[in-house]
Amino acid sequence: MEAHERVRKLYTWQDVARRTEIVYHQVESEPRKTMADRLKRYRQCAWLITFVATLNFVLLLLVEWLVPRKSIDIAPNCHPKAVHVIRQRHPSTSNREIDSTYNS
């Protein structure tokens, strides 16, 4: 139990959340890597990782071809209560329409 108490004092939810935010902001600020750049990095690990990453990319391309992004209803970027009110007033309104109305 002594070890548990020491570990418990080392970590707090606030500290973990703060450090997680720092990592998120660092990742968010980095430029997006192309698939070719990613594969070059994966090749340094192992052929299996490269194969799985490539397979994953090909599957994503297949899904994109089967269900294009433009046919997917985008979730609105607004407060849930606002969406609820809009849906009550206009039940047939799509999320894309709500998002464009709310964010214009």
PDB file of N, CA and C in Angstrom:
ATOM      1  N   MET A   1       0.812  -1.197   0.000  1.00  0.00           N
ATOM      2  CA  MET A   1       0.000   0.000   0.000  1.00  0.00           C
ATOM      3  C   MET A   1       0.855   1.259   0.000  1.00  0.00           C
ATOM      4  N   GLU A   2       2.055   1.147   0.513  1.00  0.00           N
ATOM      5  CA  GLU A   2       2.943   2.308   0.563  1.00  0.00           C
ATOM      6  C   GLU A   2       3.294   2.789  -0.851  1.00  0.00           C
ATOM      7  N   ALA A   3       3.564   1.838  -1.749  1.00  0.00           N
ATOM      8  CA  ALA A   3       3.880   2.198  -3.135  1.00  0.00           C
ATOM      9  C   ALA A   3       2.678   2.861  -3.802  1.00  0.00           C
ATOM     10  N   HIS A   4       1.492   2.352  -3.501  1.00  0.00           N
ATOM     11  CA  HIS A   4       0.266   2.929  -4.068  1.00  0.00           C
ATOM     12  C   HIS A   4       0.107   4.385  -3.627  1.00  0.00           C
ATOM     13  N   GLU A   5       0.360   4.657  -2.386  1.00  0.00           N
ATOM     14  CA  GLU A   5       0.240   6.024  -1.865  1.00  0.00           C
ATOM     15  C   GLU A   5       1.248   6.964  -2.534  1.00  0.00           C
ATOM     16  N   ARG A   6       2.470   6.476  -2.764  1.00  0.00           N
ATOM     17  CA  ARG A   6       3.484   7.317  -3.422  1.00  0.00           C
ATOM     18  C   ARG A   6       3.060   7.650  -4.849  1.00  0.00           C
ATOM     19  N   VAL A   7       2.579   6.641  -5.564  1.00  0.00           N
ATOM     20  CA  VAL A   7       2.134   6.857  -6.953  1.00  0.00           C
ATOM     21  C   VAL A   7       0.929   7.783  -6.969  1.00  0.00           C
ATOM     22  N   ARG A   8       0.019   7.600  -6.020  1.00  0.00           N
ATOM     23  CA  ARG A   8      -1.175   8.443  -5.965  1.00  0.00           C
ATOM     24  C   ARG A   8      -0.821   9.916  -5.784  1.00  0.00           C
ATOM     25  N   LYS A   9       0.226  10.183  -5.035  1.00  0.00           N
ATOM     26  CA  LYS A   9       0.648  11.564  -4.810  1.00  0.00           C
ATOM     27  C   LYS A   9       1.373  12.147  -6.026  1.00  0.00           C
ATOM     28  N   LEU A  10       1.925  11.275  -6.872  1.00  0.00           N
ATOM     29  CA  LEU A  10       2.650  11.753  -8.058  1.00  0.00           C
ATOM     30  C   LEU A  10       1.706  12.267  -9.146  1.00  0.00           C
ATOM     31  N   TYR A  11       0.520  11.674  -9.254  1.00  0.00           N
ATOM     32  CA  TYR A  11      -0.398  12.001 -10.339  1.00  0.00           C
ATOM     33  C   TYR A  11      -1.705  12.561  -9.807  1.00  0.00           C
ATOM     34  N   THR A  12      -2.131  13.669 -10.404  1.00  0.00           N
ATOM     35  CA  THR A  12      -3.461  14.206 -10.135  1.00  0.00           C
ATOM     36  C   THR A  12      -4.158  14.358 -11.481  1.00  0.00           C
ATOM     37  N   TRP A  13      -5.472  14.349 -11.474  1.00  0.00           N
ATOM     38  CA  TRP A  13      -6.207  14.496 -12.733  1.00  0.00           C
ATOM     39  C   TRP A  13      -5.896  15.839 -13.390  1.00  0.00           C
ATOM     40  N   GLN A  14      -5.742  16.863 -12.573  1.00  0.00           N
ATOM     41  CA  GLN A  14      -5.443  18.187 -13.125  1.00  0.00           C
ATOM     42  C   GLN A  14      -4.087  18.176 -13.828  1.00  0.00           C
ATOM     43  N   ASP A  15      -3.103  17.526 -13.228  1.00  0.00           N
ATOM     44  CA  ASP A  15      -1.773  17.468 -13.816  1.00  0.00           C
ATOM     45  C   ASP A  15      -1.777  16.649 -15.109  1.00  0.00           C
ATOM     46  N   VAL A  16      -2.460  15.517 -15.085  1.00  0.00           N
ATOM     47  CA  VAL A  16      -2.546  14.679 -16.282  1.00  0.00           C
ATOM     48  C   VAL A  16      -3.266  15.439 -17.395  1.00  0.00           C
ATOM     49  N   ALA A  17      -4.351  16.127 -17.068  1.00  0.00           N
ATOM     50  CA  ALA A  17      -5.095  16.905 -18.068  1.00  0.00           C
ATOM     51  C   ALA A  17      -4.235  18.030 -18.634  1.00  0.00           C
ATOM     52  N   ARG A  18      -3.478  18.707 -17.775  1.00  0.00           N
ATOM     53  CA  ARG A  18      -2.615  19.803 -18.223  1.00  0.00           C
ATOM     54  C   ARG A  18      -1.549  19.282 -19.192  1.00  0.00           C
ATOM     55  N   ARG A  19      -0.901  18.170 -18.823  1.00  0.00           N
ATOM     56  CA  ARG A  19       0.139  17.612 -19.693  1.00  0.00           C
ATOM     57  C   ARG A  19      -0.435  17.076 -20.995  1.00  0.00           C
ATOM     58  N   THR A  20      -1.638  16.496 -20.932  1.00  0.00           N
ATOM     59  CA  THR A  20      -2.300  16.006 -22.138  1.00  0.00           C
ATOM     60  C   THR A  20      -2.607  17.163 -23.075  1.00  0.00           C
ATOM     61  N   GLU A  21      -3.086  18.274 -22.540  1.00  0.00           N
ATOM     62  CA  GLU A  21      -3.363  19.462 -23.365  1.00  0.00           C
ATOM     63  C   GLU A  21      -2.103  19.958 -24.051  1.00  0.00           C
ATOM     64  N   ILE A  22      -0.987  19.952 -23.342  1.00  0.00           N
ATOM     65  CA  ILE A  22       0.288  20.398 -23.924  1.00  0.00           C
ATOM     66  C   ILE A  22       0.632  19.528 -25.128  1.00  0.00           C
ATOM     67  N   VAL A  23       0.490  18.215 -24.978  1.00  0.00           N
ATOM     68  CA  VAL A  23       0.789  17.296 -26.083  1.00  0.00           C
ATOM     69  C   VAL A  23      -0.169  17.539 -27.248  1.00  0.00           C
ATOM     70  N   TYR A  24      -1.466  17.686 -26.964  1.00  0.00           N
ATOM     71  CA  TYR A  24      -2.442  17.941 -28.026  1.00  0.00           C
ATOM     72  C   TYR A  24      -2.090  19.210 -28.806  1.00  0.00           C
ATOM     73  N   HIS A  25      -1.733  20.269 -28.100  1.00  0.00           N
ATOM     74  CA  HIS A  25      -1.413  21.529 -28.770  1.00  0.00           C
ATOM     75  C   HIS A  25      -0.141  21.396 -29.604  1.00  0.00           C
ATOM     76  N   GLN A  26       0.841  20.630 -29.124  1.00  0.00           N
ATOM     77  CA  GLN A  26       2.057  20.411 -29.898  1.00  0.00           C
ATOM     78  C   GLN A  26       1.753  19.654 -31.181  1.00  0.00           C
ATOM     79  N   VAL A  27       0.957  18.599 -31.066  1.00  0.00           N
ATOM     80  CA  VAL A  27       0.599  17.793 -32.238  1.00  0.00           C
ATOM     81  C   VAL A  27      -0.224  18.623 -33.219  1.00  0.00           C
ATOM     82  N   GLU A  28      -1.143  19.410 -32.691  1.00  0.00           N
ATOM     83  CA  GLU A  28      -2.011  20.240 -33.520  1.00  0.00           C
ATOM     84  C   GLU A  28      -1.219  21.281 -34.320  1.00  0.00           C
ATOM     85  N   SER A  29      -0.119  21.751 -33.751  1.00  0.00           N
ATOM     86  CA  SER A  29       0.658  22.800 -34.418  1.00  0.00           C
ATOM     87  C   SER A  29       1.615  22.246 -35.481  1.00  0.00           C
ATOM     88  N   GLU A  30       1.851  20.930 -35.474  1.00  0.00           N
ATOM     89  CA  GLU A  30       2.745  20.337 -36.463  1.00  0.00           C
ATOM     90  C   GLU A  30       2.044  20.236 -37.814  1.00  0.00           C
ATOM     91  N   PRO A  31       2.804  20.391 -38.907  1.00  0.00           N
ATOM     92  CA  PRO A  31       2.183  20.228 -40.229  1.00  0.00           C
ATOM     93  C   PRO A  31       1.805  18.766 -40.469  1.00  0.00           C
ATOM     94  N   ARG A  32       0.747  18.561 -41.243  1.00  0.00           N
ATOM     95  CA  ARG A  32       0.319  17.193 -41.564  1.00  0.00           C
ATOM     96  C   ARG A  32       1.351  16.526 -42.461  1.00  0.00           C
ATOM     97  N   LYS A  33       1.607  15.267 -42.189  1.00  0.00           N
ATOM     98  CA  LYS A  33       2.561  14.512 -42.994  1.00  0.00           C
ATOM     99  C   LYS A  33       1.821  13.785 -44.109  1.00  0.00           C
ATOM    100  N   THR A  34       2.465  13.703 -45.265  1.00  0.00           N
ATOM    101  CA  THR A  34       1.871  12.963 -46.375  1.00  0.00           C
ATOM    102  C   THR A  34       1.998  11.469 -46.094  1.00  0.00           C
ATOM    103  N   MET A  35       1.262  10.677 -46.846  1.00  0.00           N
ATOM    104  CA  MET A  35       1.346   9.222 -46.673  1.00  0.00           C
ATOM    105  C   MET A  35       2.750   8.730 -47.005  1.00  0.00           C
ATOM    106  N   ALA A  36       3.379   9.324 -48.008  1.00  0.00           N
ATOM    107  CA  ALA A  36       4.746   8.922 -48.368  1.00  0.00           C
ATOM    108  C   ALA A  36       5.708   9.182 -47.206  1.00  0.00           C
ATOM    109  N   ASP A  37       5.574  10.331 -46.557  1.00  0.00           N
ATOM    110  CA  ASP A  37       6.424  10.635 -45.395  1.00  0.00           C
ATOM    111  C   ASP A  37       6.178   9.645 -44.256  1.00  0.00           C
ATOM    112  N   ARG A  38       4.929   9.317 -44.052  1.00  0.00           N
ATOM    113  CA  ARG A  38       4.605   8.363 -42.984  1.00  0.00           C
ATOM    114  C   ARG A  38       5.213   6.992 -43.274  1.00  0.00           C
ATOM    115  N   LEU A  39       5.077   6.545 -44.533  1.00  0.00           N
ATOM    116  CA  LEU A  39       5.621   5.229 -44.884  1.00  0.00           C
ATOM    117  C   LEU A  39       7.138   5.184 -44.720  1.00  0.00           C
ATOM    118  N   LYS A  40       7.811   6.284 -45.034  1.00  0.00           N
ATOM    119  CA  LYS A  40       9.264   6.331 -44.832  1.00  0.00           C
ATOM    120  C   LYS A  40       9.600   6.121 -43.362  1.00  0.00           C
ATOM    121  N   ARG A  41       8.818   6.739 -42.489  1.00  0.00           N
ATOM    122  CA  ARG A  41       9.060   6.582 -41.051  1.00  0.00           C
ATOM    123  C   ARG A  41       8.721   5.173 -40.584  1.00  0.00           C
ATOM    124  N   TYR A  42       7.626   4.599 -41.120  1.00  0.00           N
ATOM    125  CA  TYR A  42       7.241   3.249 -40.720  1.00  0.00           C
ATOM    126  C   TYR A  42       8.284   2.226 -41.150  1.00  0.00           C
ATOM    127  N   ARG A  43       8.906   2.440 -42.319  1.00  0.00           N
ATOM    128  CA  ARG A  43       9.909   1.501 -42.818  1.00  0.00           C
ATOM    129  C   ARG A  43      11.081   1.350 -41.858  1.00  0.00           C
ATOM    130  N   GLN A  44      11.313   2.368 -41.037  1.00  0.00           N
ATOM    131  CA  GLN A  44      12.396   2.289 -40.066  1.00  0.00           C
ATOM    132  C   GLN A  44      12.049   1.324 -38.928  1.00  0.00           C
ATOM    133  N   CYS A  45      10.767   1.024 -38.745  1.00  0.00           N
ATOM    134  CA  CYS A  45      10.350   0.140 -37.645  1.00  0.00           C
ATOM    135  C   CYS A  45      10.432  -1.324 -38.061  1.00  0.00           C
ATOM    136  N   ALA A  46       9.512  -1.756 -38.896  1.00  0.00           N
ATOM    137  CA  ALA A  46       9.473  -3.148 -39.341  1.00  0.00           C
ATOM    138  C   ALA A  46       8.565  -3.248 -40.555  1.00  0.00           C
ATOM    139  N   TRP A  47       8.776  -4.286 -41.341  1.00  0.00           N
ATOM    140  CA  TRP A  47       7.983  -4.442 -42.561  1.00  0.00           C
ATOM    141  C   TRP A  47       6.512  -4.663 -42.225  1.00  0.00           C
ATOM    142  N   LEU A  48       6.219  -5.336 -41.108  1.00  0.00           N
ATOM    143  CA  LEU A  48       4.837  -5.607 -40.742  1.00  0.00           C
ATOM    144  C   LEU A  48       4.082  -4.310 -40.446  1.00  0.00           C
ATOM    145  N   ILE A  49       4.722  -3.397 -39.754  1.00  0.00           N
ATOM    146  CA  ILE A  49       4.088  -2.108 -39.452  1.00  0.00           C
ATOM    147  C   ILE A  49       3.837  -1.335 -40.742  1.00  0.00           C
ATOM    148  N   THR A  50       4.800  -1.349 -41.637  1.00  0.00           N
ATOM    149  CA  THR A  50       4.631  -0.682 -42.933  1.00  0.00           C
ATOM    150  C   THR A  50       3.480  -1.301 -43.705  1.00  0.00           C
ATOM    151  N   PHE A  51       3.412  -2.638 -43.702  1.00  0.00           N
ATOM    152  CA  PHE A  51       2.341  -3.338 -44.400  1.00  0.00           C
ATOM    153  C   PHE A  51       0.975  -2.982 -43.820  1.00  0.00           C
ATOM    154  N   VAL A  52       0.847  -2.995 -42.501  1.00  0.00           N
ATOM    155  CA  VAL A  52      -0.431  -2.679 -41.845  1.00  0.00           C
ATOM    156  C   VAL A  52      -0.829  -1.230 -42.131  1.00  0.00           C
ATOM    157  N   ALA A  53       0.131  -0.304 -42.070  1.00  0.00           N
ATOM    158  CA  ALA A  53      -0.171   1.105 -42.359  1.00  0.00           C
ATOM    159  C   ALA A  53      -0.630   1.274 -43.800  1.00  0.00           C
ATOM    160  N   THR A  54       0.034   0.593 -44.726  1.00  0.00           N
ATOM    161  CA  THR A  54      -0.345   0.674 -46.137  1.00  0.00           C
ATOM    162  C   THR A  54      -1.731   0.076 -46.352  1.00  0.00           C
ATOM    163  N   LEU A  55      -1.977  -1.075 -45.741  1.00  0.00           N
ATOM    164  CA  LEU A  55      -3.284  -1.716 -45.857  1.00  0.00           C
ATOM    165  C   LEU A  55      -4.382  -0.808 -45.298  1.00  0.00           C
ATOM    166  N   ASN A  56      -4.111  -0.187 -44.165  1.00  0.00           N
ATOM    167  CA  ASN A  56      -5.051   0.741 -43.560  1.00  0.00           C
ATOM    168  C   ASN A  56      -5.365   1.900 -44.514  1.00  0.00           C
ATOM    169  N   PHE A  57      -4.329   2.449 -45.136  1.00  0.00           N
ATOM    170  CA  PHE A  57      -4.506   3.556 -46.078  1.00  0.00           C
ATOM    171  C   PHE A  57      -5.342   3.119 -47.282  1.00  0.00           C
ATOM    172  N   VAL A  58      -5.059   1.939 -47.806  1.00  0.00           N
ATOM    173  CA  VAL A  58      -5.814   1.432 -48.959  1.00  0.00           C
ATOM    174  C   VAL A  58      -7.280   1.208 -48.572  1.00  0.00           C
ATOM    175  N   LEU A  59      -7.524   0.680 -47.383  1.00  0.00           N
ATOM    176  CA  LEU A  59      -8.904   0.485 -46.925  1.00  0.00           C
ATOM    177  C   LEU A  59      -9.629   1.823 -46.770  1.00  0.00           C
ATOM    178  N   LEU A  60      -8.924   2.832 -46.272  1.00  0.00           N
ATOM    179  CA  LEU A  60      -9.536   4.163 -46.159  1.00  0.00           C
ATOM    180  C   LEU A  60      -9.881   4.727 -47.536  1.00  0.00           C
ATOM    181  N   LEU A  61      -8.995   4.504 -48.515  1.00  0.00           N
ATOM    182  CA  LEU A  61      -9.295   4.948 -49.881  1.00  0.00           C
ATOM    183  C   LEU A  61     -10.524   4.232 -50.434  1.00  0.00           C
ATOM    184  N   LEU A  62     -10.627   2.937 -50.147  1.00  0.00           N
ATOM    185  CA  LEU A  62     -11.783   2.162 -50.598  1.00  0.00           C
ATOM    186  C   LEU A  62     -13.074   2.690 -49.970  1.00  0.00           C
ATOM    187  N   VAL A  63     -13.047   2.933 -48.678  1.00  0.00           N
ATOM    188  CA  VAL A  63     -14.234   3.471 -47.995  1.00  0.00           C
ATOM    189  C   VAL A  63     -14.577   4.849 -48.547  1.00  0.00           C
ATOM    190  N   GLU A  64     -13.556   5.662 -48.794  1.00  0.00           N
ATOM    191  CA  GLU A  64     -13.778   6.999 -49.368  1.00  0.00           C
ATOM    192  C   GLU A  64     -14.428   6.885 -50.755  1.00  0.00           C
ATOM    193  N   TRP A  65     -14.032   5.884 -51.521  1.00  0.00           N
ATOM    194  CA  TRP A  65     -14.601   5.685 -52.857  1.00  0.00           C
ATOM    195  C   TRP A  65     -16.044   5.193 -52.745  1.00  0.00           C
ATOM    196  N   LEU A  66     -16.294   4.265 -51.793  1.00  0.00           N
ATOM    197  CA  LEU A  66     -17.642   3.725 -51.632  1.00  0.00           C
ATOM    198  C   LEU A  66     -18.608   4.753 -51.052  1.00  0.00           C
ATOM    199  N   VAL A  67     -18.140   5.533 -50.067  1.00  0.00           N
ATOM    200  CA  VAL A  67     -18.969   6.542 -49.411  1.00  0.00           C
ATOM    201  C   VAL A  67     -18.181   7.855 -49.400  1.00  0.00           C
ATOM    202  N   PRO A  68     -18.314   8.656 -50.452  1.00  0.00           N
ATOM    203  CA  PRO A  68     -17.553   9.914 -50.524  1.00  0.00           C
ATOM    204  C   PRO A  68     -17.870  10.845 -49.359  1.00  0.00           C
ATOM    205  N   ARG A  69     -16.873  11.621 -48.959  1.00  0.00           N
ATOM    206  CA  ARG A  69     -17.038  12.547 -47.830  1.00  0.00           C
ATOM    207  C   ARG A  69     -18.204  13.494 -48.035  1.00  0.00           C
ATOM    208  N   LYS A  70     -18.405  13.933 -49.276  1.00  0.00           N
ATOM    209  CA  LYS A  70     -19.467  14.912 -49.522  1.00  0.00           C
ATOM    210  C   LYS A  70     -20.860  14.336 -49.267  1.00  0.00           C
ATOM    211  N   SER A  71     -20.987  13.010 -49.217  1.00  0.00           N
ATOM    212  CA  SER A  71     -22.295  12.404 -48.958  1.00  0.00           C
ATOM    213  C   SER A  71     -22.537  12.154 -47.468  1.00  0.00           C
ATOM    214  N   ILE A  72     -21.543  12.434 -46.632  1.00  0.00           N
ATOM    215  CA  ILE A  72     -21.678  12.222 -45.194  1.00  0.00           C
ATOM    216  C   ILE A  72     -22.158  13.513 -44.547  1.00  0.00           C
ATOM    217  N   ASP A  73     -23.175  13.397 -43.726  1.00  0.00           N
ATOM    218  CA  ASP A  73     -23.723  14.561 -43.028  1.00  0.00           C
ATOM    219  C   ASP A  73     -22.727  14.998 -41.953  1.00  0.00           C
ATOM    220  N   ILE A  74     -22.290  16.239 -42.023  1.00  0.00           N
ATOM    221  CA  ILE A  74     -21.309  16.771 -41.083  1.00  0.00           C
ATOM    222  C   ILE A  74     -21.999  17.168 -39.780  1.00  0.00           C
ATOM    223  N   ALA A  75     -21.392  16.793 -38.661  1.00  0.00           N
ATOM    224  CA  ALA A  75     -21.945  17.184 -37.365  1.00  0.00           C
ATOM    225  C   ALA A  75     -21.828  18.696 -37.203  1.00  0.00           C
ATOM    226  N   PRO A  76     -22.863  19.343 -36.710  1.00  0.00           N
ATOM    227  CA  PRO A  76     -22.802  20.789 -36.559  1.00  0.00           C
ATOM    228  C   PRO A  76     -21.786  21.196 -35.493  1.00  0.00           C
ATOM    229  N   ASN A  77     -21.162  22.330 -35.715  1.00  0.00           N
ATOM    230  CA  ASN A  77     -20.159  22.844 -34.793  1.00  0.00           C
ATOM    231  C   ASN A  77     -20.806  23.915 -33.919  1.00  0.00           C
ATOM    232  N   CYS A  78     -21.768  23.498 -33.122  1.00  0.00           N
ATOM    233  CA  CYS A  78     -22.459  24.457 -32.267  1.00  0.00           C
ATOM    234  C   CYS A  78     -22.918  23.771 -30.989  1.00  0.00           C
ATOM    235  N   HIS A  79     -23.480  24.536 -30.107  1.00  0.00           N
ATOM    236  CA  HIS A  79     -23.911  24.026 -28.809  1.00  0.00           C
ATOM    237  C   HIS A  79     -25.081  23.056 -28.989  1.00  0.00           C
ATOM    238  N   PRO A  80     -25.081  21.929 -28.278  1.00  0.00           N
ATOM    239  CA  PRO A  80     -26.155  20.936 -28.437  1.00  0.00           C
ATOM    240  C   PRO A  80     -27.554  21.492 -28.200  1.00  0.00           C
ATOM    241  N   LYS A  81     -27.685  22.459 -27.280  1.00  0.00           N
ATOM    242  CA  LYS A  81     -29.012  23.029 -27.026  1.00  0.00           C
ATOM    243  C   LYS A  81     -29.522  23.785 -28.252  1.00  0.00           C
ATOM    244  N   ALA A  82     -28.608  24.461 -28.960  1.00  0.00           N
ATOM    245  CA  ALA A  82     -29.001  25.184 -30.174  1.00  0.00           C
ATOM    246  C   ALA A  82     -29.481  24.204 -31.238  1.00  0.00           C
ATOM    247  N   VAL A  83     -28.801  23.092 -31.374  1.00  0.00           N
ATOM    248  CA  VAL A  83     -29.211  22.080 -32.348  1.00  0.00           C
ATOM    249  C   VAL A  83     -30.582  21.537 -31.982  1.00  0.00           C
ATOM    250  N   HIS A  84     -30.800  21.292 -30.707  1.00  0.00           N
ATOM    251  CA  HIS A  84     -32.083  20.773 -30.239  1.00  0.00           C
ATOM    252  C   HIS A  84     -33.220  21.738 -30.593  1.00  0.00           C
ATOM    253  N   VAL A  85     -33.010  23.020 -30.371  1.00  0.00           N
ATOM    254  CA  VAL A  85     -34.027  24.033 -30.679  1.00  0.00           C
ATOM    255  C   VAL A  85     -34.287  24.077 -32.180  1.00  0.00           C
ATOM    256  N   ILE A  86     -33.211  24.053 -32.982  1.00  0.00           N
ATOM    257  CA  ILE A  86     -33.377  24.085 -34.441  1.00  0.00           C
ATOM    258  C   ILE A  86     -34.134  22.857 -34.912  1.00  0.00           C
ATOM    259  N   ARG A  87     -33.792  21.683 -34.365  1.00  0.00           N
ATOM    260  CA  ARG A  87     -34.473  20.442 -34.765  1.00  0.00           C
ATOM    261  C   ARG A  87     -35.958  20.473 -34.392  1.00  0.00           C
ATOM    262  N   GLN A  88     -36.297  21.085 -33.265  1.00  0.00           N
ATOM    263  CA  GLN A  88     -37.697  21.183 -32.877  1.00  0.00           C
ATOM    264  C   GLN A  88     -38.462  22.072 -33.847  1.00  0.00           C
ATOM    265  N   ARG A  89     -37.827  23.166 -34.252  1.00  0.00           N
ATOM    266  CA  ARG A  89     -38.504  24.119 -35.138  1.00  0.00           C
ATOM    267  C   ARG A  89     -38.523  23.649 -36.589  1.00  0.00           C
ATOM    268  N   HIS A  90     -37.448  22.954 -36.998  1.00  0.00           N
ATOM    269  CA  HIS A  90     -37.309  22.508 -38.394  1.00  0.00           C
ATOM    270  C   HIS A  90     -36.807  21.068 -38.408  1.00  0.00           C
ATOM    271  N   PRO A  91     -37.698  20.098 -38.210  1.00  0.00           N
ATOM    272  CA  PRO A  91     -37.289  18.699 -38.057  1.00  0.00           C
ATOM    273  C   PRO A  91     -36.526  18.113 -39.250  1.00  0.00           C
ATOM    274  N   SER A  92     -36.758  18.619 -40.452  1.00  0.00           N
ATOM    275  CA  SER A  92     -36.098  18.023 -41.620  1.00  0.00           C
ATOM    276  C   SER A  92     -34.755  18.672 -41.956  1.00  0.00           C
ATOM    277  N   THR A  93     -34.281  19.575 -41.123  1.00  0.00           N
ATOM    278  CA  THR A  93     -33.022  20.270 -41.388  1.00  0.00           C
ATOM    279  C   THR A  93     -31.836  19.341 -41.162  1.00  0.00           C
ATOM    280  N   SER A  94     -30.902  19.323 -42.119  1.00  0.00           N
ATOM    281  CA  SER A  94     -29.712  18.471 -41.984  1.00  0.00           C
ATOM    282  C   SER A  94     -28.669  19.153 -41.111  1.00  0.00           C
ATOM    283  N   ASN A  95     -27.729  18.357 -40.610  1.00  0.00           N
ATOM    284  CA  ASN A  95     -26.638  18.917 -39.800  1.00  0.00           C
ATOM    285  C   ASN A  95     -25.822  19.931 -40.595  1.00  0.00           C
ATOM    286  N   ARG A  96     -25.621  19.671 -41.884  1.00  0.00           N
ATOM    287  CA  ARG A  96     -24.850  20.593 -42.735  1.00  0.00           C
ATOM    288  C   ARG A  96     -25.542  21.955 -42.802  1.00  0.00           C
ATOM    289  N   GLU A  97     -26.866  21.941 -42.927  1.00  0.00           N
ATOM    290  CA  GLU A  97     -27.615  23.204 -42.964  1.00  0.00           C
ATOM    291  C   GLU A  97     -27.551  23.928 -41.621  1.00  0.00           C
ATOM    292  N   ILE A  98     -27.657  23.170 -40.534  1.00  0.00           N
ATOM    293  CA  ILE A  98     -27.560  23.772 -39.199  1.00  0.00           C
ATOM    294  C   ILE A  98     -26.183  24.405 -39.011  1.00  0.00           C
ATOM    295  N   ASP A  99     -25.143  23.670 -39.407  1.00  0.00           N
ATOM    296  CA  ASP A  99     -23.792  24.177 -39.243  1.00  0.00           C
ATOM    297  C   ASP A  99     -23.573  25.460 -40.037  1.00  0.00           C
ATOM    298  N   SER A 100     -24.049  25.494 -41.289  1.00  0.00           N
ATOM    299  CA  SER A 100     -23.842  26.692 -42.111  1.00  0.00           C
ATOM    300  C   SER A 100     -24.669  27.860 -41.572  1.00  0.00           C
ATOM    301  N   THR A 101     -25.854  27.586 -41.038  1.00  0.00           N
ATOM    302  CA  THR A 101     -26.691  28.638 -40.480  1.00  0.00           C
ATOM    303  C   THR A 101     -26.089  29.175 -39.185  1.00  0.00           C
ATOM    304  N   TYR A 102     -25.660  28.260 -38.346  1.00  0.00           N
ATOM    305  CA  TYR A 102     -25.173  28.634 -37.014  1.00  0.00           C
ATOM    306  C   TYR A 102     -23.830  29.350 -37.092  1.00  0.00           C
ATOM    307  N   ASN A 103     -22.981  28.969 -38.041  1.00  0.00           N
ATOM    308  CA  ASN A 103     -21.608  29.524 -38.110  1.00  0.00           C
ATOM    309  C   ASN A 103     -21.443  30.614 -39.164  1.00  0.00           C
ATOM    310  N   SER A 104     -22.536  31.136 -39.698  1.00  0.00           N
ATOM    311  CA  SER A 104     -22.377  32.202 -40.698  1.00  0.00           C
ATOM    312  C   SER A 104     -22.418  33.574 -40.086  1.00  0.00           C
TER     313      SER A 104
END
